[in-house]
CSV table of C-alpha atoms and ligand atoms in Angstrom, one decimal:
chain,number,residue,atom,x,y,z
A,1,UNK,CA,-89.2,-29.1,2.3
A,2,UNK,CA,-86.2,-30.6,3.9
A,3,UNK,CA,-87.2,-31.8,7.4
A,4,UNK,CA,-90.6,-32.5,8.9
A,5,UNK,CA,-91.8,-34.1,12.2
A,6,UNK,CA,-94.8,-36.1,13.1
A,7,UNK,CA,-96.5,-36.7,16.5
A,8,UNK,CA,-99.5,-38.4,17.9
A,9,UNK,CA,-101.4,-36.8,20.8
A,10,UNK,CA,-104.4,-37.6,23.0
A,11,UNK,CA,-105.9,-41.0,23.3
A,12,UNK,CA,-104.9,-43.6,20.7
A,13,UNK,CA,-107.1,-44.8,17.9
A,14,UNK,CA,-106.6,-47.6,15.4
A,15,UNK,CA,-104.9,-46.3,12.3
A,16,UNK,CA,-102.3,-44.0,14.0
A,17,UNK,CA,-99.4,-46.2,12.7
A,18,UNK,CA,-100.9,-46.2,9.2
A,19,UNK,CA,-100.8,-42.4,9.2
A,20,UNK,CA,-97.2,-42.3,10.5
A,21,UNK,CA,-96.2,-44.9,7.8
A,22,UNK,CA,-97.9,-42.9,5.0
A,23,UNK,CA,-96.3,-39.6,6.2
A,24,UNK,CA,-92.8,-41.2,6.3
A,25,UNK,CA,-93.1,-43.0,3.0
A,26,UNK,CA,-94.6,-40.0,1.1
A,27,UNK,CA,-92.1,-37.5,2.6
A,28,UNK,CA,-89.2,-39.7,1.6
A,29,UNK,CA,-90.4,-41.1,-1.7
A,30,UNK,CA,-92.0,-38.0,-3.1
A,31,UNK,CA,-90.1,-35.1,-1.5
A,32,UNK,CA,-86.7,-36.7,-0.5
A,33,UNK,CA,-87.4,-35.1,2.9
A,34,UNK,CA,-86.1,-36.1,6.4
A,35,UNK,CA,-88.8,-37.2,8.9
A,36,UNK,CA,-88.5,-37.0,12.7
A,37,UNK,CA,-90.8,-38.7,15.2
A,38,UNK,CA,-91.8,-37.0,18.4
A,39,UNK,CA,-92.2,-39.4,21.3
A,40,UNK,CA,-95.3,-39.1,23.6
A,41,UNK,CA,-96.9,-36.1,22.0
A,42,UNK,CA,-95.7,-32.6,22.7
A,43,UNK,CA,-93.8,-34.0,25.7
A,44,UNK,CA,-91.2,-35.4,23.3
A,45,UNK,CA,-89.9,-31.9,22.4
A,46,UNK,CA,-88.8,-31.3,26.0
A,47,UNK,CA,-87.6,-34.8,26.9
A,48,UNK,CA,-84.2,-36.3,26.4
A,49,UNK,CA,-84.5,-38.9,23.5
A,50,UNK,CA,-87.9,-37.4,22.7
A,51,UNK,CA,-87.0,-36.8,19.0
A,52,UNK,CA,-86.2,-39.9,16.9
A,53,UNK,CA,-85.4,-40.3,13.2
A,54,UNK,CA,-88.1,-42.1,11.2
A,55,UNK,CA,-87.0,-43.8,8.0
A,56,UNK,CA,-88.5,-46.5,5.8
A,57,UNK,CA,-87.1,-49.2,8.1
A,58,UNK,CA,-88.8,-47.7,11.2
A,59,UNK,CA,-92.2,-47.9,9.6
A,60,UNK,CA,-91.9,-51.3,8.1
A,61,UNK,CA,-94.7,-53.7,9.2
A,62,UNK,CA,-96.6,-51.1,11.3
A,63,UNK,CA,-99.6,-50.7,9.0
A,64,UNK,CA,-101.9,-53.2,10.7
A,65,UNK,CA,-100.6,-52.5,14.2
A,66,UNK,CA,-102.9,-50.7,16.8
A,67,UNK,CA,-101.6,-48.1,19.2
A,68,UNK,CA,-98.8,-45.8,18.0
A,69,UNK,CA,-95.1,-46.4,17.6
A,70,UNK,CA,-94.5,-42.8,18.8
A,71,UNK,CA,-96.5,-43.1,22.1
A,72,UNK,CA,-99.2,-40.7,23.0
A,73,UNK,CA,-99.9,-38.5,26.1
A,74,UNK,CA,-103.3,-37.3,26.8
A,75,UNK,CA,-102.0,-35.1,29.6
A,76,UNK,CA,-99.4,-33.6,27.3
A,77,UNK,CA,-100.7,-30.1,27.0
A,78,UNK,CA,-97.8,-27.7,26.9
A,79,UNK,CA,-100.1,-24.8,27.8
A,80,UNK,CA,-101.0,-26.6,31.1
A,81,UNK,CA,-98.2,-28.9,32.4
A,82,UNK,CA,-98.3,-30.2,36.0
A,83,UNK,CA,-94.9,-29.9,37.7
A,84,UNK,CA,-93.6,-30.0,41.3
A,85,UNK,CA,-92.3,-26.7,42.6
A,86,UNK,CA,-91.1,-26.4,46.2
A,87,UNK,CA,-92.9,-29.6,47.0
A,88,UNK,CA,-96.2,-28.4,45.6
A,89,UNK,CA,-98.0,-29.5,42.4
A,90,UNK,CA,-98.5,-26.5,40.1
A,91,UNK,CA,-99.7,-26.1,36.6
A,92,UNK,CA,-97.5,-24.1,34.3
A,93,UNK,CA,-97.4,-23.0,30.6
A,94,UNK,CA,-94.3,-24.5,28.8
A,95,UNK,CA,-95.5,-23.7,25.3
A,96,UNK,CA,-92.7,-21.2,24.7
A,97,UNK,CA,-90.2,-23.9,25.5
A,98,UNK,CA,-91.9,-26.2,23.0
A,99,UNK,CA,-91.9,-23.6,20.3
A,100,UNK,CA,-88.2,-23.0,21.0
A,101,UNK,CA,-87.4,-26.7,20.7
A,102,UNK,CA,-89.4,-26.8,17.4
A,103,UNK,CA,-87.5,-23.8,16.1
A,104,UNK,CA,-84.1,-25.4,17.1
A,105,UNK,CA,-85.0,-28.5,15.0
A,106,UNK,CA,-85.5,-26.3,11.9
A,107,UNK,CA,-88.7,-28.0,11.0
A,108,UNK,CA,-90.4,-27.2,7.7
A,109,UNK,CA,-93.6,-28.7,9.0
A,110,UNK,CA,-95.0,-30.5,12.1
A,111,UNK,CA,-97.7,-33.0,11.4
A,112,UNK,CA,-100.0,-33.4,14.4
A,113,UNK,CA,-102.2,-36.5,14.5
A,114,UNK,CA,-104.8,-35.9,17.2
A,115,UNK,CA,-108.3,-35.4,18.4
A,116,UNK,CA,-110.1,-32.3,19.5
A,117,UNK,CA,-107.8,-31.5,22.4
A,118,UNK,CA,-104.5,-32.1,20.5
A,119,UNK,CA,-105.7,-30.2,17.5
A,120,UNK,CA,-106.7,-27.2,19.6
A,121,UNK,CA,-103.2,-27.2,21.1
A,122,UNK,CA,-101.7,-27.3,17.6
A,123,UNK,CA,-103.9,-24.4,16.6
A,124,UNK,CA,-102.5,-22.3,19.5
A,125,UNK,CA,-99.0,-23.4,18.5
A,126,UNK,CA,-99.7,-22.4,14.9
A,127,UNK,CA,-100.7,-18.9,16.2
A,128,UNK,CA,-97.2,-18.8,17.9
A,129,UNK,CA,-95.6,-19.5,14.5
A,130,UNK,CA,-95.3,-23.3,14.4
A,131,UNK,CA,-95.9,-24.7,10.8
A,132,UNK,CA,-98.6,-27.2,11.8
A,133,UNK,CA,-100.7,-29.5,9.7
A,134,UNK,CA,-103.5,-31.5,11.5
A,135,UNK,CA,-104.7,-35.0,10.9
A,136,UNK,CA,-108.1,-35.8,12.6
A,137,UNK,CA,-108.1,-38.9,14.8
A,138,UNK,CA,-110.6,-40.2,17.2
A,139,UNK,CA,-112.9,-43.2,17.6
A,140,UNK,CA,-115.6,-40.7,18.7
A,141,UNK,CA,-115.9,-39.1,15.2
A,142,UNK,CA,-116.6,-35.8,16.8
A,143,UNK,CA,-114.4,-33.4,14.9
A,144,UNK,CA,-116.0,-30.9,12.7
A,145,UNK,CA,-115.2,-30.2,9.0
A,146,UNK,CA,-114.6,-33.9,8.1
A,147,UNK,CA,-117.2,-36.6,7.3
A,148,UNK,CA,-115.2,-39.1,9.4
A,149,UNK,CA,-112.1,-39.5,11.5
A,150,UNK,CA,-110.0,-42.6,11.3
A,151,UNK,CA,-110.4,-45.0,14.2
A,152,UNK,CA,-114.2,-44.6,14.1
A,153,UNK,CA,-114.8,-47.5,11.7
A,154,UNK,CA,-112.7,-49.9,13.8
A,155,UNK,CA,-114.5,-48.9,17.0
A,156,UNK,CA,-117.9,-49.5,15.2
A,157,UNK,CA,-116.8,-53.0,14.2
A,158,UNK,CA,-115.8,-53.9,17.7
A,159,UNK,CA,-119.0,-52.4,19.2
A,160,UNK,CA,-121.2,-54.1,16.7
A,161,UNK,CA,-119.5,-57.5,17.3
A,162,UNK,CA,-120.1,-57.0,21.0
A,163,UNK,CA,-123.8,-56.3,20.3
A,164,UNK,CA,-124.0,-59.5,18.2
A,165,UNK,CA,-122.6,-61.5,21.0
A,166,UNK,CA,-124.8,-59.9,23.6
A,167,UNK,CA,-127.8,-60.8,21.4
A,168,UNK,CA,-127.3,-64.5,21.6
A,169,UNK,CA,-126.8,-64.6,25.3
A,170,UNK,CA,-129.6,-62.2,25.9
A,171,UNK,CA,-132.0,-64.4,23.9
A,172,UNK,CA,-130.8,-67.6,25.7
A,173,UNK,CA,-131.5,-66.1,29.1
A,174,UNK,CA,-134.5,-63.9,28.3
A,175,UNK,CA,-132.4,-60.9,29.6
A,176,UNK,CA,-132.0,-57.3,29.0
A,177,UNK,CA,-128.4,-56.6,28.0
A,178,UNK,CA,-127.0,-53.0,28.3
A,179,UNK,CA,-123.8,-52.1,26.4
A,180,UNK,CA,-122.1,-48.9,27.5
A,181,UNK,CA,-120.0,-47.5,24.6
A,182,UNK,CA,-117.5,-44.7,24.3
A,183,UNK,CA,-117.9,-41.4,22.4
A,184,UNK,CA,-117.7,-38.7,25.0
A,185,UNK,CA,-120.3,-36.1,24.1
A,186,UNK,CA,-121.1,-37.5,20.7
A,187,UNK,CA,-123.4,-40.4,20.1
A,188,UNK,CA,-122.0,-41.7,16.8
A,189,UNK,CA,-120.6,-45.0,18.1
A,190,UNK,CA,-123.8,-45.9,19.9
A,191,UNK,CA,-126.0,-44.8,17.0
A,192,UNK,CA,-124.1,-46.5,14.2
A,193,UNK,CA,-123.2,-49.7,16.1
A,194,UNK,CA,-126.6,-49.8,17.7
A,195,UNK,CA,-128.3,-49.8,14.3
A,196,UNK,CA,-125.7,-52.2,12.8
A,197,UNK,CA,-126.1,-54.5,15.8
A,198,UNK,CA,-129.9,-54.4,16.0
A,199,UNK,CA,-130.3,-52.6,19.3
A,200,UNK,CA,-133.8,-52.0,20.6
A,201,UNK,CA,-132.9,-48.9,22.5
A,202,UNK,CA,-130.1,-46.4,21.8
A,203,UNK,CA,-129.3,-43.7,24.2
A,204,UNK,CA,-127.0,-40.9,23.0
A,205,UNK,CA,-125.8,-37.6,24.5
A,206,UNK,CA,-127.7,-35.5,21.9
A,207,UNK,CA,-131.1,-36.8,23.1
A,208,UNK,CA,-131.7,-36.6,26.9
A,209,UNK,CA,-133.7,-39.7,27.8
A,210,UNK,CA,-136.4,-40.8,30.3
A,211,UNK,CA,-135.6,-44.0,32.2
A,212,UNK,CA,-139.3,-44.8,32.1
A,213,UNK,CA,-139.4,-44.7,28.3
A,214,UNK,CA,-136.6,-47.3,28.2
A,215,UNK,CA,-138.5,-49.5,30.6
A,216,UNK,CA,-141.6,-49.1,28.5
A,217,UNK,CA,-139.9,-50.3,25.4
A,218,UNK,CA,-138.6,-53.4,27.2
A,219,UNK,CA,-142.1,-54.1,28.5
A,220,UNK,CA,-143.7,-53.6,25.1
A,221,UNK,CA,-141.3,-56.0,23.5
A,222,UNK,CA,-142.1,-58.6,26.1
A,223,UNK,CA,-145.8,-58.2,25.5
A,224,UNK,CA,-145.2,-58.8,21.8
A,225,UNK,CA,-143.2,-62.0,22.6
A,226,UNK,CA,-139.6,-60.8,22.5
A,227,UNK,CA,-138.4,-61.8,25.9
A,228,UNK,CA,-135.0,-60.1,25.6
A,229,UNK,CA,-133.9,-56.6,24.7
A,230,UNK,CA,-130.6,-55.0,23.7
A,231,UNK,CA,-129.8,-51.4,24.9
A,232,UNK,CA,-126.8,-49.5,23.5
A,233,UNK,CA,-125.8,-46.5,25.7
A,234,UNK,CA,-123.3,-43.8,25.0
A,235,UNK,CA,-121.1,-43.1,28.0
A,236,UNK,CA,-122.2,-39.4,27.6
A,237,UNK,CA,-126.0,-40.1,27.6
A,238,UNK,CA,-127.9,-38.3,30.3
A,239,UNK,CA,-131.4,-38.5,31.7
A,240,UNK,CA,-133.8,-35.6,30.9
A,241,UNK,CA,-133.9,-34.7,34.6
A,242,UNK,CA,-130.3,-35.5,35.5
A,243,UNK,CA,-126.6,-35.1,34.6
A,244,UNK,CA,-124.0,-37.1,32.8
A,245,UNK,CA,-122.4,-39.8,35.0
A,246,UNK,CA,-118.7,-39.6,35.7
A,247,UNK,CA,-116.4,-42.2,37.2
A,248,UNK,CA,-113.8,-39.5,38.0
A,249,UNK,CA,-113.9,-35.8,38.2
A,250,UNK,CA,-111.6,-33.6,36.2
A,251,UNK,CA,-108.8,-31.1,37.1
A,252,UNK,CA,-106.5,-28.7,35.3
A,253,UNK,CA,-104.9,-31.7,33.5
A,254,UNK,CA,-107.5,-34.4,33.2
A,255,UNK,CA,-110.9,-34.0,31.6
A,256,UNK,CA,-113.6,-35.6,33.8
A,257,UNK,CA,-113.9,-39.3,33.0
A,258,UNK,CA,-117.4,-40.4,31.8
A,259,UNK,CA,-118.7,-43.8,32.9
A,260,UNK,CA,-121.5,-45.4,34.8
A,261,UNK,CA,-124.7,-44.5,33.0
A,262,UNK,CA,-125.0,-48.1,31.7
A,263,UNK,CA,-125.2,-49.5,35.2
A,264,UNK,CA,-127.9,-46.9,36.1
A,265,UNK,CA,-130.0,-47.9,33.1
A,266,UNK,CA,-129.5,-51.6,33.9
A,267,UNK,CA,-130.6,-51.2,37.5
A,268,UNK,CA,-133.7,-49.1,36.6
A,269,UNK,CA,-134.8,-51.5,33.8
A,270,UNK,CA,-134.4,-54.6,36.1
A,271,UNK,CA,-136.3,-52.9,38.9
A,272,UNK,CA,-139.1,-51.5,36.8
A,273,UNK,CA,-139.7,-54.3,34.3
A,274,UNK,CA,-139.0,-57.4,36.3
A,275,UNK,CA,-136.7,-58.7,33.5
A,276,UNK,CA,-133.2,-59.7,34.5
A,277,UNK,CA,-130.6,-57.2,33.2
A,278,UNK,CA,-126.9,-57.1,32.9
A,279,UNK,CA,-124.5,-54.4,31.9
A,280,UNK,CA,-121.3,-54.6,29.8
A,281,UNK,CA,-118.9,-51.7,29.6
A,282,UNK,CA,-116.9,-52.1,26.4
A,283,UNK,CA,-114.2,-49.5,27.3
A,284,UNK,CA,-110.8,-49.3,25.7
A,285,UNK,CA,-111.4,-52.5,23.7
A,286,UNK,CA,-113.0,-50.1,21.2
A,287,UNK,CA,-109.6,-48.3,20.8
A,288,UNK,CA,-107.2,-51.2,20.8
A,289,UNK,CA,-106.0,-53.6,18.1
A,290,UNK,CA,-105.7,-53.6,14.4
A,291,UNK,CA,-107.6,-51.0,12.2
A,292,UNK,CA,-110.2,-52.1,9.7
A,293,UNK,CA,-109.5,-51.8,6.0
A,294,UNK,CA,-111.5,-48.6,5.9
A,295,UNK,CA,-109.4,-47.1,8.7
A,296,UNK,CA,-106.1,-48.2,7.1
A,297,UNK,CA,-107.2,-46.7,3.8
A,298,UNK,CA,-108.4,-43.4,5.3
A,299,UNK,CA,-105.4,-43.1,7.6
A,300,UNK,CA,-103.0,-43.7,4.7
A,301,UNK,CA,-104.8,-41.1,2.6
A,302,UNK,CA,-104.8,-38.6,5.4
A,303,UNK,CA,-101.0,-39.2,6.1
A,304,UNK,CA,-100.1,-38.7,2.4
A,305,UNK,CA,-102.4,-35.7,2.1
A,306,UNK,CA,-100.9,-34.1,5.2
A,307,UNK,CA,-97.4,-34.2,3.6
A,308,UNK,CA,-98.7,-32.7,0.4
A,309,UNK,CA,-100.4,-29.9,2.3
A,310,UNK,CA,-97.1,-29.3,4.2
A,311,UNK,CA,-95.2,-29.1,0.8
A,312,UNK,CA,-97.8,-26.5,-0.3
A,313,UNK,CA,-97.3,-24.5,2.8
A,314,UNK,CA,-100.9,-25.0,4.0
A,315,UNK,CA,-100.0,-24.5,7.7
A,316,UNK,CA,-102.8,-24.2,10.2
A,317,UNK,CA,-104.8,-26.6,8.1
A,318,UNK,CA,-106.2,-30.0,8.7
A,319,UNK,CA,-106.9,-32.8,6.3
A,320,UNK,CA,-110.5,-33.9,6.0
A,321,UNK,CA,-112.8,-36.2,4.1
A,322,UNK,CA,-115.6,-34.5,2.0
A,323,UNK,CA,-117.7,-36.2,-0.6
A,324,UNK,CA,-115.2,-39.0,-0.7
A,325,UNK,CA,-112.2,-36.7,-1.4
A,326,UNK,CA,-109.4,-35.9,1.0
A,327,UNK,CA,-109.0,-32.1,1.1
A,328,UNK,CA,-107.6,-29.7,3.6
A,329,UNK,CA,-109.5,-27.0,5.6
A,330,UNK,CA,-108.4,-24.4,8.1
A,331,UNK,CA,-108.0,-25.9,11.6
A,332,UNK,CA,-110.1,-23.0,12.9
A,333,UNK,CA,-113.0,-24.0,10.7
A,334,UNK,CA,-112.7,-27.7,11.8
A,335,UNK,CA,-112.6,-26.9,15.5
A,336,UNK,CA,-115.2,-24.1,15.6
A,337,UNK,CA,-118.1,-26.4,16.3
A,338,UNK,CA,-117.6,-30.0,17.5
A,339,UNK,CA,-119.5,-32.5,15.4
A,340,UNK,CA,-122.6,-34.1,16.9
A,341,UNK,CA,-125.3,-36.5,15.7
A,342,UNK,CA,-127.7,-34.6,13.3
A,343,UNK,CA,-131.1,-35.3,14.9
A,344,UNK,CA,-132.8,-34.7,11.5
A,345,UNK,CA,-130.3,-36.6,9.4
A,346,UNK,CA,-131.0,-39.8,7.6
A,347,UNK,CA,-129.2,-42.0,10.2
A,348,UNK,CA,-131.6,-40.9,12.9
A,349,UNK,CA,-134.6,-41.1,10.5
A,350,UNK,CA,-133.5,-44.7,9.6
A,351,UNK,CA,-133.1,-45.7,13.2
A,352,UNK,CA,-136.5,-44.3,14.3
A,353,UNK,CA,-138.1,-45.9,11.3
A,354,UNK,CA,-136.8,-49.2,12.4
A,355,UNK,CA,-138.7,-48.8,15.7
A,356,UNK,CA,-135.5,-48.2,17.8
A,357,UNK,CA,-136.3,-46.2,21.0
A,358,UNK,CA,-134.1,-43.2,21.9
A,359,UNK,CA,-135.7,-43.0,25.3
A,360,UNK,CA,-137.5,-39.8,24.5
A,361,UNK,CA,-141.0,-41.0,23.8
B,401,F6P,O1,-111.9,-39.7,22.9
B,401,F6P,C1,-111.7,-41.0,22.8
B,401,F6P,C2,-112.1,-41.7,24.1
B,401,F6P,O2,-111.8,-43.1,24.0
B,401,F6P,C3,-113.5,-41.4,24.5
B,401,F6P,O3,-114.5,-42.1,23.8
B,401,F6P,C4,-113.4,-41.7,26.0
B,401,F6P,O4,-114.4,-41.0,26.8
B,401,F6P,C5,-112.0,-41.3,26.4
B,401,F6P,O5,-111.3,-41.2,25.2
B,401,F6P,C6,-111.3,-42.2,27.4
B,401,F6P,O6,-110.1,-41.6,27.7
B,401,F6P,P1,-109.0,-42.3,28.5
B,401,F6P,O7,-108.1,-43.0,27.6
B,401,F6P,O8,-108.3,-41.1,29.2
B,401,F6P,O9,-109.7,-43.2,29.5
């Protein structure tokens, strides 16, 4: 293994720099291998200055830093790139050009750090002959085949702190506080932070909810003397008789943007219970800033394991955490079924046992 490259794609997540650092250090220290960084995801292969050398100096001091020193592009799909032709916006497939650029660089491996979308693209590139190794990244924790993705723990810490802070102000004003959390179609952030932050109601995409059940929980709490309530809502949660709420529709490039369900829950609860209610949308705060110790540790292990997998020629594989061990599994297996909250798992049983409402009763 003489030369490898690393890129970060899709939305950022805390721990990306820790992976990059581990890749560079392991590749240089263990394999004496040259490392290239690709700027702004796959776009870097086609842009002037989009490929940069990464040495020990370039990764110094980046372990605790949020974001990614390589930049990320969540519109950077080489199979669907928006360009202007004859004054018109058109979507074209530039994947062959990307493959050509990769071949010209004589890469022995391309380490792709990404979520669902980026890893799907990397699998398609693998099918076109690119020696890809995947590293699962996302605060949503929705990638199959691995117990956890890096970035999730940091998002949980931030969401839980927000719930703690909402608790004190909710109690002071006898209010209902609704916190809308990220996670797309998976409820892991709301479920885990909701339990850790003592939420009374948790609404997740996996369990369609009834507005009235949420109001009932708030009323019941009041009857029993608790004049405030805390509601954690996944952005992807949807009412039983309705749809997910979007703040922007999608197109060939952008996926639809979820957002707004928290406001709807807040309005309903205020109207139907008579309790004053407020909504907070935590948004990208969940993705920014320094990773937790757990995420730094996992990201570092993933980065090192990705280089080892590359050296072993395990292309088309993704590193994953299973039973506390970092292993590698075929990308196809990881991406076959997106991970969702197991409604019969111990996390859900625990939450229900604590008396948390999921809006379904
Ligand atoms: O997948 C990570 C995530 O933060 C989701 O939780 C959220 O729905 C989405 O990305 C937001 O994407 P963007 O950065 O495009 O607003």
